[in-house]
XYZ file of C-alpha atoms in Angstrom:
577
model
C 208.603 -19.300 -12.127
C 210.532 -21.844 -14.123
C 213.797 -20.481 -12.722
C 214.780 -17.738 -10.367
C 212.356 -15.710 -8.255
C 211.032 -16.855 -4.900
C 207.367 -17.294 -4.059
C 205.768 -18.181 -0.761
C 203.201 -20.948 -0.927
C 201.049 -19.191 1.643
C 197.685 -19.796 -0.023
C 195.964 -22.504 -1.984
C 197.923 -22.871 -5.195
C 194.866 -24.306 -6.896
C 193.168 -20.875 -6.692
C 196.314 -19.171 -7.978
C 196.505 -21.749 -10.768
C 193.066 -20.839 -12.088
C 193.774 -17.134 -11.734
C 196.996 -17.434 -13.708
C 195.451 -19.751 -16.296
C 192.597 -17.320 -16.947
C 195.159 -14.606 -17.632
C 197.357 -16.923 -19.714
C 195.247 -19.794 -21.173
C 198.301 -21.071 -23.029
C 199.644 -22.483 -19.753
C 196.566 -24.634 -19.207
C 196.616 -25.725 -22.843
C 200.168 -27.032 -22.393
C 199.293 -28.792 -19.133
C 196.094 -30.436 -20.363
C 197.553 -31.542 -23.712
C 200.564 -33.159 -22.056
C 198.331 -34.476 -19.276
C 196.491 -36.737 -21.722
C 199.486 -38.993 -21.123
C 198.171 -39.336 -17.574
C 194.722 -40.143 -18.989
C 196.249 -42.994 -21.023
C 198.060 -44.234 -17.939
C 194.849 -44.209 -15.903
C 192.670 -45.726 -18.621
C 194.976 -48.698 -19.073
C 195.146 -49.243 -15.309
C 191.367 -49.324 -14.981
C 190.177 -50.920 -18.210
C 191.980 -54.235 -17.791
C 190.218 -54.880 -14.475
C 186.828 -55.052 -16.209
C 188.038 -56.515 -19.493
C 189.656 -59.405 -17.621
C 186.234 -60.606 -16.405
C 185.091 -61.075 -20.014
C 188.433 -62.328 -21.369
C 188.069 -65.141 -18.828
C 184.636 -65.955 -20.242
C 185.899 -66.040 -23.857
C 189.101 -67.994 -23.184
C 188.709 -70.939 -20.815
C 192.498 -71.282 -20.533
C 192.592 -67.805 -18.964
C 189.748 -68.614 -16.575
C 191.538 -71.750 -15.383
C 194.962 -70.146 -14.961
C 195.713 -67.589 -12.244
C 199.177 -67.131 -13.761
C 197.743 -66.307 -17.204
C 195.380 -63.718 -15.703
C 198.261 -62.112 -13.820
C 200.393 -62.120 -16.972
C 197.731 -60.396 -19.084
C 197.531 -57.680 -16.433
C 201.232 -57.355 -15.679
C 202.743 -57.496 -19.187
C 201.708 -53.875 -19.638
C 203.703 -53.156 -16.508
C 206.697 -55.066 -17.894
C 206.497 -52.962 -21.057
C 206.204 -49.822 -18.929
C 209.477 -50.654 -17.167
C 211.292 -50.651 -20.503
C 209.324 -47.599 -21.652
C 210.208 -45.615 -18.554
C 213.890 -46.564 -18.804
C 214.142 -45.648 -22.487
C 211.912 -42.618 -21.902
C 214.358 -41.129 -19.399
C 217.135 -41.295 -21.983
C 214.883 -40.060 -24.817
C 213.727 -37.114 -22.711
C 217.280 -35.858 -22.339
C 218.459 -36.766 -25.844
C 215.508 -35.848 -28.074
C 213.270 -33.759 -25.821
C 210.029 -34.105 -23.910
C 207.743 -33.501 -26.909
C 209.273 -36.243 -29.070
C 209.029 -38.700 -26.168
C 205.308 -37.999 -25.773
C 204.697 -38.451 -29.523
C 206.496 -41.816 -29.519
C 204.511 -42.897 -26.447
C 201.228 -42.072 -28.214
C 202.209 -44.091 -31.291
C 203.109 -47.157 -29.215
C 199.909 -46.924 -27.175
C 197.755 -46.624 -30.295
C 199.376 -49.670 -31.922
C 198.980 -51.706 -28.723
C 195.288 -50.833 -28.431
C 194.601 -52.020 -31.995
C 196.501 -55.289 -31.469
C 194.513 -56.074 -28.303
C 191.175 -55.258 -29.931
C 191.687 -57.785 -32.767
C 193.423 -60.500 -30.702
C 192.308 -64.063 -31.617
C 194.113 -65.651 -28.656
C 195.490 -64.769 -25.210
C 199.114 -64.586 -26.445
C 198.218 -61.737 -28.804
C 196.480 -59.841 -26.008
C 199.707 -60.165 -24.025
C 201.700 -58.905 -27.049
C 199.426 -55.867 -27.338
C 199.708 -55.247 -23.600
C 203.493 -54.978 -23.963
C 203.104 -52.269 -26.646
C 200.632 -50.360 -24.492
C 202.994 -50.679 -21.551
C 205.881 -49.168 -23.522
C 203.735 -46.110 -24.231
C 202.406 -45.862 -20.697
C 205.905 -46.107 -19.212
C 207.229 -43.274 -21.364
C 204.166 -41.104 -20.747
C 204.152 -41.722 -16.985
C 207.418 -39.878 -16.428
C 207.440 -37.515 -19.432
C 204.038 -35.827 -18.949
C 204.662 -34.482 -15.404
C 208.202 -33.459 -16.422
C 206.940 -31.496 -19.422
C 204.209 -29.822 -17.375
C 206.634 -28.968 -14.564
C 209.149 -27.321 -16.895
C 206.478 -25.262 -18.640
C 204.879 -24.029 -15.402
C 205.484 -21.009 -13.159
C 206.792 -22.234 -9.767
C 203.920 -20.610 -7.879
C 201.433 -22.965 -9.574
C 203.755 -25.796 -10.557
C 202.387 -28.246 -7.983
C 198.782 -27.642 -9.001
C 199.532 -28.006 -12.706
C 201.516 -31.215 -12.250
C 198.575 -32.424 -10.165
C 196.416 -32.070 -13.289
C 198.399 -35.025 -14.595
C 197.407 -36.973 -11.480
C 193.812 -35.826 -11.922
C 193.804 -37.059 -15.509
C 195.253 -40.413 -14.371
C 192.335 -40.899 -12.001
C 189.986 -39.420 -14.593
C 191.240 -42.036 -17.050
C 190.545 -44.773 -14.518
C 187.013 -43.466 -13.944
C 186.456 -43.222 -17.707
C 187.642 -46.809 -18.157
C 185.024 -48.108 -15.706
C 182.318 -46.130 -17.511
C 183.477 -47.631 -20.810
C 183.527 -51.092 -19.238
C 179.937 -50.685 -18.045
C 178.848 -49.304 -21.412
C 180.078 -52.396 -23.263
C 178.895 -55.092 -20.822
C 175.971 -56.067 -23.081
C 177.734 -55.444 -26.397
C 179.095 -58.157 -28.650
C 182.870 -58.225 -28.336
C 182.784 -56.608 -24.858
C 186.474 -56.663 -23.927
C 187.622 -55.905 -27.487
C 185.767 -52.582 -27.403
C 186.986 -51.861 -23.888
C 190.634 -52.284 -24.893
C 190.381 -50.819 -28.408
C 188.804 -47.511 -27.352
C 192.104 -46.691 -25.602
C 193.602 -45.772 -28.978
C 191.368 -42.692 -29.302
C 192.948 -40.464 -26.582
C 196.430 -41.502 -27.796
C 195.547 -40.282 -31.289
C 194.076 -37.041 -29.904
C 197.206 -36.278 -27.866
C 199.468 -37.039 -30.835
C 197.617 -34.451 -32.926
C 197.611 -31.844 -30.123
C 201.310 -32.273 -29.336
C 202.264 -31.617 -32.952
C 201.172 -27.996 -32.446
C 202.825 -27.512 -29.046
C 206.431 -26.462 -28.351
C 209.281 -28.290 -26.677
C 210.043 -27.638 -22.995
C 211.742 -24.197 -22.687
C 214.228 -25.569 -20.165
C 215.307 -28.384 -22.499
C 215.588 -25.963 -25.431
C 217.811 -23.617 -23.446
C 219.964 -26.554 -22.364
C 220.410 -27.362 -26.079
C 221.409 -23.730 -26.856
C 218.128 -23.030 -28.680
C 217.827 -19.774 -26.791
C 215.525 -17.886 -29.168
C 213.041 -20.763 -29.194
C 213.080 -20.909 -25.400
C 212.477 -17.160 -25.189
C 209.537 -17.363 -27.600
C 207.839 -19.960 -25.400
C 208.497 -18.038 -22.172
C 206.935 -14.953 -23.772
C 203.709 -16.939 -24.166
C 203.787 -18.133 -20.548
C 204.918 -15.063 -18.566
C 204.065 -11.342 -18.523
C 206.516 -9.251 -20.536
C 208.138 -7.807 -17.408
C 209.080 -11.301 -16.134
C 210.574 -12.778 -19.320
C 214.050 -11.261 -18.967
C 214.288 -12.437 -15.374
C 213.367 -15.946 -16.455
C 215.911 -15.912 -19.266
C 218.650 -14.731 -16.912
C 217.766 -17.421 -14.376
C 217.862 -20.083 -17.088
C 221.211 -18.811 -18.377
C 222.776 -18.801 -14.922
C 221.464 -22.250 -14.034
C 222.496 -23.910 -17.293
C 225.957 -22.300 -17.401
C 226.692 -23.374 -13.829
C 225.707 -26.955 -14.626
C 227.809 -27.014 -17.806
C 230.793 -25.623 -15.963
C 230.528 -28.153 -13.154
C 229.392 -31.280 -14.951
C 229.973 -30.912 -18.670
C 227.470 -30.965 -21.481
C 224.608 -33.438 -21.361
C 225.543 -34.726 -24.781
C 229.098 -35.703 -23.801
C 228.195 -39.089 -22.368
C 225.949 -42.003 -23.105
C 223.197 -43.220 -20.819
C 225.500 -45.501 -18.808
C 227.967 -42.689 -18.198
C 225.121 -40.499 -17.036
C 223.940 -43.215 -14.645
C 227.439 -43.441 -13.194
C 227.625 -39.642 -12.871
C 224.182 -39.512 -11.283
C 224.979 -41.979 -8.513
C 228.379 -40.377 -7.847
C 226.780 -36.934 -7.415
C 225.647 -36.325 -3.817
C 222.732 -34.081 -4.789
C 221.387 -36.460 -7.437
C 221.906 -39.533 -5.258
C 220.001 -37.962 -2.358
C 217.298 -36.906 -4.799
C 217.096 -40.490 -6.048
C 216.780 -41.796 -2.481
C 213.702 -39.617 -2.085
C 212.328 -40.132 -5.601
C 212.677 -43.911 -5.596
C 211.327 -44.179 -2.034
C 208.042 -42.460 -2.856
C 207.597 -44.371 -6.117
C 208.185 -47.784 -4.546
C 205.978 -46.908 -1.559
C 203.210 -45.803 -3.947
C 203.028 -49.324 -5.371
C 203.604 -51.416 -2.251
C 200.624 -49.900 -0.471
C 198.759 -52.176 -2.902
C 196.951 -49.530 -4.945
C 197.216 -51.342 -8.250
C 195.812 -54.523 -6.776
C 192.714 -52.393 -6.229
C 192.836 -50.709 -9.643
C 193.819 -53.763 -11.737
C 191.666 -56.249 -9.824
C 188.959 -54.022 -8.324
C 185.975 -55.975 -9.731
C 187.653 -59.228 -8.672
C 188.170 -57.881 -5.136
C 184.510 -56.848 -5.024
C 183.662 -60.437 -6.028
C 185.929 -61.661 -3.201
C 183.617 -59.653 -0.910
C 180.619 -61.694 -2.098
C 179.215 -59.753 -5.080
C 179.136 -62.398 -7.807
C 177.685 -60.474 -10.766
C 180.189 -59.004 -13.240
C 178.001 -55.956 -13.767
C 177.550 -55.373 -10.031
C 181.294 -55.728 -9.483
C 181.998 -53.194 -12.248
C 179.383 -50.754 -10.900
C 180.814 -50.876 -7.362
C 184.336 -50.512 -8.779
C 183.148 -47.366 -10.540
C 182.452 -45.850 -7.118
C 186.011 -46.464 -5.907
C 187.384 -45.032 -9.144
C 185.211 -41.917 -8.738
C 186.542 -41.434 -5.214
C 190.061 -41.674 -6.635
C 189.305 -38.779 -8.997
C 187.847 -36.722 -6.125
C 190.996 -37.374 -4.113
C 193.118 -35.987 -6.950
C 191.108 -32.754 -6.890
C 191.707 -32.537 -3.135
C 195.422 -32.921 -3.817
C 195.366 -30.059 -6.323
C 193.756 -27.839 -3.699
C 196.136 -28.608 -0.848
C 199.469 -29.898 -2.182
C 201.080 -26.450 -2.014
C 199.281 -25.286 1.119
C 200.258 -28.223 3.346
C 203.244 -29.536 1.403
C 204.199 -32.729 -0.389
C 205.785 -34.494 2.589
C 202.929 -33.832 5.010
C 200.274 -35.014 2.558
C 202.145 -38.265 1.950
C 202.605 -39.012 5.663
C 198.946 -38.344 6.477
C 197.967 -40.433 3.447
C 200.076 -43.367 4.654
C 198.459 -43.362 8.104
C 195.021 -43.558 6.472
C 196.137 -46.320 4.091
C 197.568 -48.485 6.871
C 194.425 -48.108 8.988
C 192.125 -49.062 6.095
C 194.219 -52.078 5.089
C 194.284 -53.464 8.637
C 190.496 -53.123 9.051
C 189.919 -54.483 5.526
C 191.966 -57.528 6.463
C 189.771 -58.074 9.525
C 186.590 -57.800 7.418
C 187.821 -60.347 4.859
C 188.858 -62.710 7.663
C 185.392 -62.409 9.186
C 183.717 -62.949 5.801
C 185.773 -66.107 5.236
C 185.079 -67.489 8.714
C 181.309 -66.990 8.424
C 180.808 -68.113 4.807
C 177.820 -70.459 4.190
C 178.311 -74.194 4.730
C 178.089 -76.931 2.120
C 174.987 -79.115 2.060
C 175.328 -82.644 0.680
C 171.645 -82.531 -0.285
C 172.061 -79.247 -2.192
C 175.228 -80.497 -3.894
C 173.660 -83.756 -5.100
C 170.415 -82.248 -6.414
C 172.140 -81.188 -9.658
C 173.248 -84.795 -10.351
C 176.143 -86.886 -9.109
C 178.480 -85.825 -11.901
C 177.847 -82.148 -11.089
C 179.178 -82.270 -7.543
C 182.769 -81.142 -6.968
C 184.905 -84.294 -7.052
C 187.237 -83.037 -4.313
C 184.256 -82.507 -2.010
C 182.841 -85.952 -2.837
C 186.053 -87.702 -1.774
C 186.927 -85.424 1.167
C 187.083 -87.124 4.573
C 186.059 -83.889 6.269
C 183.290 -82.946 3.813
C 180.858 -82.248 6.645
C 183.051 -79.339 7.821
C 183.318 -77.696 4.397
C 182.007 -74.205 3.789
C 181.824 -72.021 0.694
C 185.412 -70.804 1.050
C 186.736 -74.369 1.346
C 184.846 -75.203 -1.831
C 186.405 -72.282 -3.756
C 189.888 -73.150 -2.502
C 189.347 -76.611 -4.036
C 188.864 -74.807 -7.406
C 185.160 -75.629 -7.451
C 182.156 -73.282 -7.512
C 179.490 -72.482 -4.932
C 175.825 -72.398 -5.970
C 173.837 -70.536 -3.344
C 170.828 -71.894 -1.492
C 167.611 -71.170 -3.334
C 165.712 -70.057 -0.209
C 168.419 -68.022 1.562
C 171.761 -67.043 0.065
C 173.436 -67.292 3.499
C 172.182 -70.862 4.123
C 174.223 -73.949 3.150
C 174.502 -74.354 -0.599
C 176.054 -76.635 -3.235
C 179.732 -77.235 -4.062
C 179.817 -77.978 -7.788
C 182.257 -78.530 -10.624
C 183.120 -75.405 -12.611
C 181.441 -76.373 -15.875
C 179.385 -74.000 -18.039
C 176.453 -76.434 -18.184
C 176.368 -76.751 -14.393
C 176.622 -72.985 -14.044
C 173.613 -72.680 -16.365
C 171.647 -75.159 -14.240
C 172.419 -73.139 -11.120
C 171.234 -69.909 -12.769
C 168.139 -71.678 -14.101
C 166.965 -72.164 -10.513
C 167.513 -68.425 -9.826
C 170.519 -69.132 -7.668
C 173.802 -67.203 -7.608
C 177.036 -68.763 -8.868
C 180.194 -67.906 -6.902
C 183.751 -68.599 -8.042
C 185.794 -65.736 -6.514
C 184.147 -64.997 -3.169
C 181.297 -66.180 -0.968
C 177.980 -64.665 0.180
C 178.698 -62.487 3.211
C 176.721 -60.189 5.483
C 179.835 -58.043 5.985
C 180.782 -57.834 2.307
C 179.396 -54.305 2.030
C 181.936 -53.200 4.659
C 184.748 -54.320 2.349
C 183.418 -52.047 -0.410
C 183.120 -49.120 2.037
C 186.676 -49.708 3.276
C 187.960 -49.875 -0.302
C 186.415 -46.437 -0.818
C 188.032 -45.109 2.367
C 191.353 -46.608 1.286
C 191.121 -44.797 -2.067
C 190.233 -41.485 -0.369
C 193.259 -41.906 1.906
C 195.559 -42.828 -0.967
C 194.595 -40.461 -3.765
C 195.310 -36.964 -2.329
C 198.709 -37.986 -0.972
C 200.388 -41.106 -2.319
C 198.361 -40.986 -5.533
C 199.673 -37.703 -6.956
C 202.502 -36.402 -4.766
C 205.230 -38.939 -5.759
C 205.030 -37.688 -9.352
C 205.257 -34.077 -8.173
C 208.303 -34.846 -6.016
C 210.054 -36.555 -8.929
C 209.351 -33.662 -11.279
C 211.179 -31.158 -9.077
C 213.838 -32.900 -6.970
C 216.594 -33.487 -9.569
C 219.080 -31.004 -11.112
C 218.259 -30.056 -14.707
C 221.078 -32.139 -16.211
C 219.765 -35.276 -14.526
C 216.059 -34.530 -14.496
C 215.248 -36.866 -17.357
C 217.486 -39.718 -16.262
C 216.509 -39.264 -12.588
C 212.822 -39.300 -13.403
C 213.399 -42.356 -15.591
C 215.156 -44.273 -12.803
C 212.378 -43.443 -10.349
C 209.684 -44.368 -12.884
C 211.418 -47.709 -13.534
C 211.415 -48.382 -9.789
C 207.695 -47.561 -9.748
C 206.930 -49.932 -12.606
C 209.162 -52.716 -11.239
C 207.276 -52.490 -7.947
C 203.998 -52.419 -9.883
C 205.048 -55.553 -11.788
C 205.845 -57.427 -8.581
C 202.530 -56.472 -6.983
C 200.311 -57.107 -10.021
C 202.019 -60.393 -10.984
C 201.684 -61.847 -7.473
C 198.343 -60.541 -6.157
C 196.085 -63.413 -7.239
C 198.746 -65.940 -6.232
C 199.013 -64.287 -2.803
C 195.245 -64.390 -2.312
C 195.289 -68.120 -3.091
C 198.155 -68.714 -0.647
C 197.309 -66.253 2.158
C 193.656 -65.500 1.536
C 192.316 -61.984 0.983
C 192.726 -61.143 4.677
C 196.381 -62.197 4.812
C 197.201 -60.420 1.547
C 195.816 -57.049 2.670
C 197.520 -57.415 6.044
C 200.803 -57.996 4.188
C 200.265 -54.759 2.249
C 199.627 -52.966 5.543
C 203.083 -54.119 6.674
C 204.673 -52.880 3.449
C 202.877 -49.557 3.901
C 204.316 -49.134 7.388
C 207.832 -49.671 6.000
C 207.077 -47.065 3.324
C 205.893 -44.580 5.951
C 209.165 -44.933 7.871
C 211.236 -44.507 4.693
C 209.322 -41.383 3.629
C 209.761 -39.836 7.087
C 213.538 -40.243 7.027
C 214.424 -39.777 3.345
C 211.983 -37.375 1.684
C 212.406 -33.590 2.175
C 209.747 -30.941 1.690
C 209.976 -29.151 -1.694
C 206.868 -26.984 -1.317
C 207.318 -23.542 -2.873
C 211.016 -24.056 -3.657
C 212.741 -23.249 -6.943
C 214.719 -26.065 -8.559
C 218.028 -24.516 -7.534
C 216.811 -24.170 -3.927
C 216.049 -27.889 -3.840
C 219.589 -28.578 -5.088
C 221.120 -26.443 -2.323
C 219.011 -28.231 0.305
C 220.161 -31.646 -0.926
C 223.814 -30.567 -1.012
C 223.773 -30.325 2.782
C 221.897 -33.614 3.211
C 218.397 -34.023 4.597
C 217.300 -34.989 8.100
C 213.729 -34.764 9.458
C 215.153 -33.620 12.802
C 216.828 -30.426 11.627
C 215.332 -27.351 10.003
C 216.332 -26.304 6.522
C 216.115 -22.673 5.494
C 215.439 -21.429 1.995
C 217.512 -18.492 0.716
C 214.898 -15.939 1.814
C 214.891 -17.266 5.352
C 211.642 -19.174 5.125
C 211.384 -22.683 6.496
C 210.414 -24.834 3.509
C 209.157 -27.609 5.704
C 206.578 -25.377 7.334
């Protein structure tokens, strides 16, 4: 239920979700319509990874500048930080529905700007607009779904938002592949994003506001009308009474939501023990979600595949599609088990899998670098003296160079014509020289080197995604949709979403720079260390909220949380079981 009654999560909530939705299709309509916000989030995350390959081909300045590539990717994240911060305030002030409509408008405008961009700066400008929309949608969609869902299926329905995020990522890779041989490749890839934003805008116009927000604003009849569409007639009065009791208690203790501005609410939030403890948990899971390195995989997946030795753009996109598909499968797994095994347990198991995959992935990349093909002076000079990499020509230790040394010198590796793993040529990164290399049916490498263990990196990326998606992929959003008191739910979710996007910005803006400084192996090992820190923080700070009503979560946080003591719900059940 939205408020009141107690339900045991003693069976797969996914099954109960479908049973309830078949009886009351309106519930699924609300969840899927709002969940398009997750689709937008996922599409933007995935589409830039493929579009960036072709933006680099169209704009040489982008190809030559690691910083410019990182900025094109991360400016959407910077916009999302602002969008999430403003979205938290808008959610409480104007409602969840209005926030979603504004997010759709911003996303649509950003998509059009990117599609017609004549220069990199305009792409960056459009990315900021898209980011504003994504940031607002990222924390509003799960909040709206949560408040319009019966508690017994709340986790599964909020997980539909996570499923649509991963579905959006998968769709983006399909779109990327579809436009690889089309004129204007990246323009189509980025412009198509405006379509789902327009669809959601139209759908949301016909949907109601969150019943919880309406009741909080004394629009009681409107709240009742919505609850009558969601619940059987014999449950509506119980829901209304639970809402009345909850809202009146909050008003009596804390005053009306409209009495203070956003800064006063922030001060109140951090001075309230329940909210502060909720923020410890909410911020922890959001920061950990990013510092496991997931968006390095999603934003730069084709580039990482090229690091593993797959030079072709199309091959890199196709292999990235596999990892994105596994991400979507993992979200379905989460929907099936999030309320059977609990939020906390899924996240901890997920983190163990993530750490293991990152450590082994680091070893594979180290091995690939150490065994990369050597550089042959004969092969390098056969394309003409002016074609050879100038750094290689003047290097005192040229005889010890290999492919990876060549790439670190910002040159390109042209593979051996007889055997791709034999010594090849280290050449200047000029289009004419690249054409000469291809003319001899050789492969041109600029991101990674030919490797016999490269396929293991792709397999480990898939295993990493499968470990991440069911736990850390969807659960942090579920936790943040249910761990704050009603008065602070919008502002609390906004703070946590800002922490998520700030972490995302740091990771996405530094990934390529880190790979240049530490190598792929060192970078993934660093993320393994961050993941271990996240695992420890989750263990000590994040309580189990499985099957609990919102007011039960509040009571649990009032007493403080410790992983070493049992907490009992009002009916005597152990919520951490």
